[in-house]
Amino acid sequence: MRVGAKVPTAEEAAKLGTSAYGMVRYGGFVQTAAQPSGAHRIAALADHPAQKAPATLTVTAPSRFGTIANGEQTSSRSAGGWTERRFETRQALATQLLQIGVGPFRVVERKGPHGVRLRHAVPRDQAGKILPQLDATVPRILEFLTGRLGTFPQRTYGVYATPAGGELETQSLALMPADQLTTQGMQENGTDGVLAHEAVHEYFGNSVSPHRWSDLWLSEGHAVLYQYLWSEAEHGTRLEKAMRNAYERANKELRASGPVAAPRREAFEPRDRAPYGWGAYQGGALALYALQQKVGERTFQDIERAWVRENRDGTGSTAGFVRLASRVAGQDLKPFLHSWLYSTKLPKMPGHPDWSA
């Protein structure tokens, strides 16, 4: 791929609608935002998260710019003011998780925990403010997640920070707004929680991708839950309070958009967008919290670890999660989980009979 002037600007892409573009430029920066189905605008691809494969990305760009993409850089050669770099991702990649970045940024590598190689791409004029924040935060997030979920799914992980920003879990390279990663931005915006959310997706959504769009809660619900768990461990904000707040508004939200695992397509505009609504995020987190309350923390962690281990580099479905949870817990959890996943009126929260929706 030769990155040149035909990449639309962020303003031009916005006029098309967010689901209509895959690659945009903002000032001197090019970034990819293909979720849920914009990758086919970049190349001829089967644009569905269940269609996954290892990938080789070859990017040619002006030599004065940095280049970044999913996976690991395996070669580089320059001629005539242009530089060609090749990136390899051995783990299967869903097209919505594609990332190709070009711009005036530095690529900085670090040694991360448990053998993970950290690689960040940050604007040159903000590197001094951003890198200390990433160095202080990202390794701790990976330690936290591997402690709960086991081996991190990627050999290489990092952040691509751009002025246009956007928060997106592109595989092995989370897209983040540069201004939110400075010292002031981290303090004002709680960006460490967002960084945790996107890192969680390397397990849920990237390594284990939705088999169908109605399985999206398995990606976003997990990311919300572990973001809350991170914030509880790091800042003392209570998971229980966040879940109660979500529970109190759940029935109203689900009546509007449909059940967590069976959202109504007509509730989402434009129609070609996947159901990135309240149910997938907060509703999915509520269902997982309810499961944890029912089976206990130890069994819940066993379920989670088995899910990401047995489905690594593949896809996962709601039915598959219900079966696995039942097997690991040693009890039939189908009626319980279905009451949380396929209803617009949620049952009582286990362990919290005083909660009211």
Coordinates of C-alpha atoms in Angstrom, one line a residue:
M1 CA 0.0 0.0 0.0
R2 CA 1.4 3.4 -1.0
V3 CA 0.0 6.1 1.3
G4 CA -0.6 9.3 -0.5
A5 CA -2.9 12.3 -1.0
K6 CA -6.1 10.3 -1.8
V7 CA -6.6 9.3 1.8
P8 CA -9.7 11.4 2.9
T9 CA -9.4 14.0 5.6
A10 CA -11.2 13.5 8.9
E11 CA -13.7 16.1 7.9
E12 CA -14.3 14.5 4.5
A13 CA -14.7 11.1 6.2
A14 CA -17.1 12.4 8.8
K15 CA -19.5 13.6 6.0
L16 CA -19.6 10.0 4.8
G17 CA -20.5 8.6 8.2
T18 CA -18.2 6.8 10.6
S19 CA -19.0 3.4 9.2
A20 CA -18.1 4.5 5.6
Y21 CA -14.4 5.0 5.9
G22 CA -11.4 2.9 6.8
M23 CA -8.4 5.3 6.6
V24 CA -8.3 9.0 7.3
R25 CA -5.7 11.8 7.6
Y26 CA -5.6 14.6 10.1
G27 CA -2.9 17.2 9.3
G28 CA 0.2 15.2 8.6
F29 CA -1.1 12.0 10.3
V30 CA -2.8 9.0 8.6
Q31 CA -4.6 6.6 10.8
T32 CA -7.0 3.6 10.3
A33 CA -10.4 3.4 11.9
A34 CA -12.1 0.5 10.2
Q35 CA -14.6 -0.5 12.9
P36 CA -17.0 -2.0 12.3
S37 CA -16.8 -2.5 8.5
G38 CA -14.6 0.1 6.8
A39 CA -11.7 -2.1 5.9
H40 CA -13.1 -3.0 2.6
R41 CA -12.6 0.6 1.6
I42 CA -8.8 0.1 2.0
A43 CA -8.5 -3.3 0.2
A44 CA -10.6 -6.2 -1.1
L45 CA -11.4 -7.9 2.2
A46 CA -14.1 -10.1 3.7
D47 CA -15.1 -7.4 6.2
H48 CA -16.5 -9.3 9.1
P49 CA -14.8 -10.1 12.5
A50 CA -15.3 -13.8 12.1
Q51 CA -13.2 -13.7 8.9
K52 CA -9.7 -13.7 10.5
A53 CA -6.2 -14.5 9.2
P54 CA -2.6 -13.7 9.9
A55 CA -1.6 -10.7 7.9
T56 CA 1.4 -9.1 6.1
L57 CA 1.2 -5.3 5.7
T58 CA 3.6 -3.5 3.4
V59 CA 3.4 0.3 3.7
T60 CA 5.3 2.8 1.5
A61 CA 5.4 6.4 2.7
P62 CA 7.6 9.5 2.5
S63 CA 10.9 8.8 4.3
R64 CA 10.4 11.9 6.5
F65 CA 7.5 10.3 8.2
G66 CA 7.2 7.4 10.6
T67 CA 5.2 4.3 9.7
I68 CA 3.4 1.9 12.0
A69 CA 1.1 -1.1 11.5
N70 CA -0.3 -4.2 13.3
G71 CA 2.2 -6.8 14.3
E72 CA 6.0 -6.5 14.1
Q73 CA 8.2 -4.7 11.6
T74 CA 10.2 -7.3 9.7
S75 CA 12.0 -5.2 7.0
S76 CA 12.6 -1.6 5.8
R77 CA 14.2 -0.2 2.6
S78 CA 14.4 3.3 1.3
A79 CA 14.8 4.9 -2.2
G80 CA 14.0 8.2 -3.8
G81 CA 12.7 9.8 -0.7
W82 CA 10.2 6.9 0.1
T83 CA 10.6 4.2 2.6
E84 CA 8.9 0.8 2.4
R85 CA 8.3 -1.1 5.7
R86 CA 6.8 -4.6 6.1
F87 CA 4.9 -5.7 9.2
E88 CA 3.9 -9.2 10.1
T89 CA 1.1 -10.3 12.5
R90 CA 1.2 -14.0 13.2
Q91 CA -1.9 -13.9 15.3
A92 CA -5.1 -14.0 13.3
L93 CA -6.4 -10.5 12.5
A94 CA -10.0 -9.4 12.0
T95 CA -10.3 -6.6 9.4
Q96 CA -12.0 -4.2 11.8
L97 CA -8.8 -4.3 13.9
L98 CA -6.5 -3.2 11.0
Q99 CA -4.1 -0.3 11.8
I100 CA -1.8 1.5 9.4
G101 CA -0.4 4.8 10.6
V102 CA 1.9 7.3 8.8
G103 CA 3.0 10.7 10.2
P104 CA 5.5 12.9 12.0
F105 CA 5.8 10.5 15.0
R106 CA 8.5 8.6 16.8
V107 CA 8.4 4.9 17.2
V108 CA 9.8 3.9 20.6
E109 CA 10.3 0.4 21.9
R110 CA 10.4 -0.8 25.5
K111 CA 10.7 -4.1 27.3
G112 CA 7.3 -5.0 28.8
P113 CA 6.2 -7.5 31.4
H114 CA 6.2 -11.3 30.8
G115 CA 8.1 -11.0 27.5
V116 CA 5.7 -8.6 25.8
R117 CA 7.5 -6.1 23.6
L118 CA 6.1 -2.6 24.0
R119 CA 6.1 -0.3 21.0
H120 CA 4.5 3.2 21.0
A121 CA 4.1 5.7 18.1
V122 CA 3.8 9.3 19.5
P123 CA 3.9 12.7 17.9
R124 CA 7.5 14.0 17.9
D125 CA 6.4 17.4 19.4
Q126 CA 4.6 15.7 22.3
A127 CA 6.9 12.7 22.9
G128 CA 8.4 14.2 26.1
K129 CA 5.0 14.6 27.7
I130 CA 3.4 11.4 26.5
L131 CA 6.1 8.7 26.9
P132 CA 6.5 9.1 30.6
Q133 CA 2.8 8.5 31.0
L134 CA 2.8 5.4 28.9
D135 CA 5.9 4.1 30.6
A136 CA 4.3 4.5 34.0
T137 CA 0.9 3.1 33.0
V138 CA 0.9 0.5 30.3
P139 CA 3.2 -2.1 32.0
R140 CA 1.0 -1.9 35.1
I141 CA -2.1 -2.5 33.1
L142 CA -0.6 -5.6 31.4
E143 CA 0.5 -6.9 34.8
F144 CA -3.0 -6.4 36.1
L145 CA -4.6 -8.2 33.2
T146 CA -2.2 -11.1 33.0
G147 CA -2.7 -11.6 36.7
R148 CA -6.4 -12.1 36.1
L149 CA -6.6 -13.6 32.6
G150 CA -3.3 -15.3 32.0
T151 CA -0.8 -14.9 29.1
F152 CA -1.2 -11.7 27.1
P153 CA -2.4 -12.6 23.6
Q154 CA 0.1 -10.4 21.7
R155 CA 3.9 -10.6 21.5
T156 CA 4.0 -6.8 20.7
Y157 CA 1.6 -4.2 22.1
G158 CA 1.5 -0.4 22.3
V159 CA -0.3 2.9 21.6
Y160 CA -0.5 4.9 18.5
A161 CA -1.2 8.5 19.6
T162 CA -2.4 11.0 17.0
P163 CA -3.9 14.6 17.2
A164 CA -7.2 13.3 15.6
G165 CA -7.2 10.5 18.2
G166 CA -10.2 8.4 18.7
E167 CA -10.1 5.4 21.1
L168 CA -10.0 2.1 19.3
E169 CA -8.6 -1.3 20.0
T170 CA -6.8 -2.0 16.7
Q171 CA -4.9 -5.2 17.2
S172 CA -1.5 -4.9 19.1
L173 CA -1.7 -1.1 18.6
A174 CA -4.4 0.8 20.5
L175 CA -5.4 4.1 18.8
M176 CA -5.6 7.0 21.4
P177 CA -5.9 10.8 21.3
A178 CA -2.5 12.4 21.9
D179 CA -3.7 15.2 24.1
Q180 CA -5.3 12.8 26.6
L181 CA -1.9 11.1 27.1
T182 CA 0.0 14.1 28.4
T183 CA 0.4 14.5 32.1
Q184 CA -2.5 17.0 32.3
G185 CA -4.7 15.0 30.0
M186 CA -4.2 11.8 32.0
Q187 CA -5.1 13.6 35.3
E188 CA -8.2 15.4 33.9
N189 CA -9.7 12.6 31.7
G190 CA -9.0 9.4 33.6
T191 CA -7.2 8.1 30.5
D192 CA -5.6 5.2 32.3
G193 CA -9.0 3.6 32.5
V194 CA -9.4 4.0 28.7
L195 CA -6.0 2.5 28.2
A196 CA -7.0 -0.5 30.3
H197 CA -10.3 -0.8 28.4
E198 CA -8.4 -1.0 25.0
A199 CA -5.8 -3.4 26.4
V200 CA -8.6 -5.7 27.6
H201 CA -9.8 -6.0 24.0
E202 CA -6.6 -7.8 23.1
Y203 CA -8.1 -10.7 25.0
F204 CA -11.8 -10.1 24.3
G205 CA -12.5 -8.8 20.8
N206 CA -9.1 -9.1 19.2
S207 CA -7.8 -12.6 20.2
V208 CA -11.4 -13.9 20.7
S209 CA -13.5 -12.0 18.2
P210 CA -17.3 -12.0 17.9
H211 CA -18.6 -14.9 15.8
R212 CA -21.7 -12.8 15.0
W213 CA -22.4 -9.1 15.6
S214 CA -24.9 -10.1 18.3
D215 CA -22.0 -11.6 20.2
L216 CA -20.5 -8.1 20.5
W217 CA -21.3 -8.0 24.3
L218 CA -18.5 -10.6 24.8
S219 CA -16.0 -8.0 23.6
E220 CA -17.4 -4.7 24.9
G221 CA -19.0 -6.0 28.1
H222 CA -15.7 -7.6 29.2
A223 CA -13.8 -4.4 28.3
V224 CA -16.1 -2.3 30.5
L225 CA -16.0 -4.8 33.4
Y226 CA -12.2 -5.0 33.5
Q227 CA -11.9 -1.2 33.1
Y228 CA -14.0 -0.9 36.3
L229 CA -11.9 -3.6 38.0
W230 CA -8.7 -1.7 37.0
S231 CA -10.1 1.6 38.3
E232 CA -11.2 -0.1 41.6
A233 CA -7.7 -1.5 42.1
E234 CA -5.9 1.7 41.0
H235 CA -8.1 4.4 42.3
G236 CA -10.5 2.8 44.8
T237 CA -13.6 3.5 42.7
R238 CA -16.1 0.7 43.6
L239 CA -17.1 -1.7 41.0
E240 CA -20.3 -2.4 42.9
K241 CA -21.4 1.2 42.7
A242 CA -20.8 1.3 38.9
M243 CA -22.8 -1.9 38.4
R244 CA -25.7 -0.6 40.6
N245 CA -25.9 2.6 38.6
A246 CA -26.0 0.6 35.4
Y247 CA -28.6 -1.8 36.8
E248 CA -30.9 1.0 37.8
R249 CA -31.2 2.2 34.2
A250 CA -30.9 -1.2 32.5
N251 CA -34.6 -1.9 31.7
K252 CA -35.1 1.5 30.1
E253 CA -32.0 1.1 27.9
L254 CA -32.8 -2.5 26.9
R255 CA -36.4 -1.6 25.9
A256 CA -35.0 1.0 23.6
S257 CA -32.3 -1.1 21.9
G258 CA -33.2 -4.7 22.5
P259 CA -31.6 -7.5 24.7
V260 CA -27.9 -7.6 25.3
A261 CA -27.3 -10.6 23.0
A262 CA -30.2 -9.9 20.6
P263 CA -30.2 -6.2 19.8
R264 CA -32.7 -4.8 17.4
R265 CA -31.1 -3.7 14.2
E266 CA -33.5 -0.9 13.7
A267 CA -32.4 0.7 17.0
F268 CA -29.0 1.6 15.4
E269 CA -28.3 4.2 12.8
P270 CA -26.9 4.2 10.2
R271 CA -28.1 0.7 9.5
D272 CA -24.8 -0.7 8.4
R273 CA -23.3 -0.1 11.8
A274 CA -22.8 -2.9 14.2
P275 CA -24.8 -2.7 17.5
Y276 CA -22.4 -0.6 19.5
G277 CA -25.0 0.4 22.0
W278 CA -25.6 0.5 25.7
G279 CA -26.5 -3.2 25.8
A280 CA -23.1 -4.4 24.4
Y281 CA -21.2 -2.2 26.8
Q282 CA -23.0 -1.7 30.2
G283 CA -25.5 -4.5 29.6
G284 CA -22.7 -7.0 28.8
A285 CA -20.8 -5.9 31.9
L286 CA -23.9 -6.3 34.0
A287 CA -24.4 -9.9 32.7
L288 CA -20.8 -10.8 33.6
Y289 CA -21.0 -9.2 37.0
A290 CA -24.2 -11.2 37.7
L291 CA -22.4 -14.3 36.7
Q292 CA -19.5 -13.5 39.0
Q293 CA -22.0 -12.9 41.9
K294 CA -23.7 -16.2 41.2
V295 CA -20.7 -18.5 40.9
G296 CA -18.2 -16.6 43.1
E297 CA -14.9 -14.8 42.2
R298 CA -12.7 -17.9 41.9
T299 CA -15.0 -19.8 39.6
F300 CA -15.6 -16.7 37.6
Q301 CA -11.9 -16.3 37.0
D302 CA -11.6 -19.9 36.0
I303 CA -14.4 -19.3 33.4
E304 CA -12.7 -16.2 32.1
R305 CA -9.2 -17.9 31.8
A306 CA -10.7 -20.9 30.1
W307 CA -12.6 -18.7 27.6
V308 CA -9.6 -16.8 26.4
R309 CA -7.3 -19.9 26.4
E310 CA -9.6 -22.2 24.5
N311 CA -10.7 -19.6 21.9
R312 CA -7.4 -17.8 21.4
D313 CA -6.9 -16.4 17.9
G314 CA -10.5 -17.5 17.0
T315 CA -14.0 -16.4 17.5
G316 CA -16.5 -16.8 20.3
S317 CA -20.3 -17.0 20.4
T318 CA -22.9 -16.4 23.1
A319 CA -23.9 -20.0 23.0
G320 CA -20.3 -21.1 23.3
F321 CA -19.7 -18.9 26.4
V322 CA -22.8 -20.3 28.1
R323 CA -21.7 -23.8 27.5
L324 CA -18.1 -23.2 28.7
A325 CA -19.3 -21.3 31.8
S326 CA -21.7 -24.2 32.7
R327 CA -18.9 -26.7 32.2
V328 CA -16.4 -24.9 34.3
A329 CA -18.9 -24.0 37.0
G330 CA -20.2 -27.6 37.1
Q331 CA -23.8 -26.4 36.8
D332 CA -26.3 -25.6 34.1
L333 CA -26.1 -21.8 33.8
K334 CA -28.1 -21.5 30.6
P335 CA -31.4 -20.4 32.2
F336 CA -29.6 -17.9 34.4
L337 CA -27.4 -16.3 31.7
H338 CA -30.3 -16.3 29.2
S339 CA -32.4 -14.2 31.7
W340 CA -29.6 -11.6 31.5
L341 CA -28.8 -11.8 27.9
Y342 CA -32.2 -12.2 26.1
S343 CA -34.5 -10.1 28.2
T344 CA -35.5 -6.5 28.3
K345 CA -36.4 -6.8 32.0
L346 CA -33.5 -8.0 34.0
P347 CA -33.9 -10.3 37.0
K348 CA -32.7 -9.5 40.5
M349 CA -29.0 -9.2 40.9
P350 CA -27.6 -12.1 42.9
G351 CA -26.2 -11.0 46.2
H352 CA -28.0 -7.6 45.9
P353 CA -31.8 -8.2 46.5
D354 CA -32.2 -4.5 47.4
W355 CA -31.2 -3.3 43.9
S356 CA -34.0 -1.9 41.8
A357 CA -34.1 -1.4 38.0

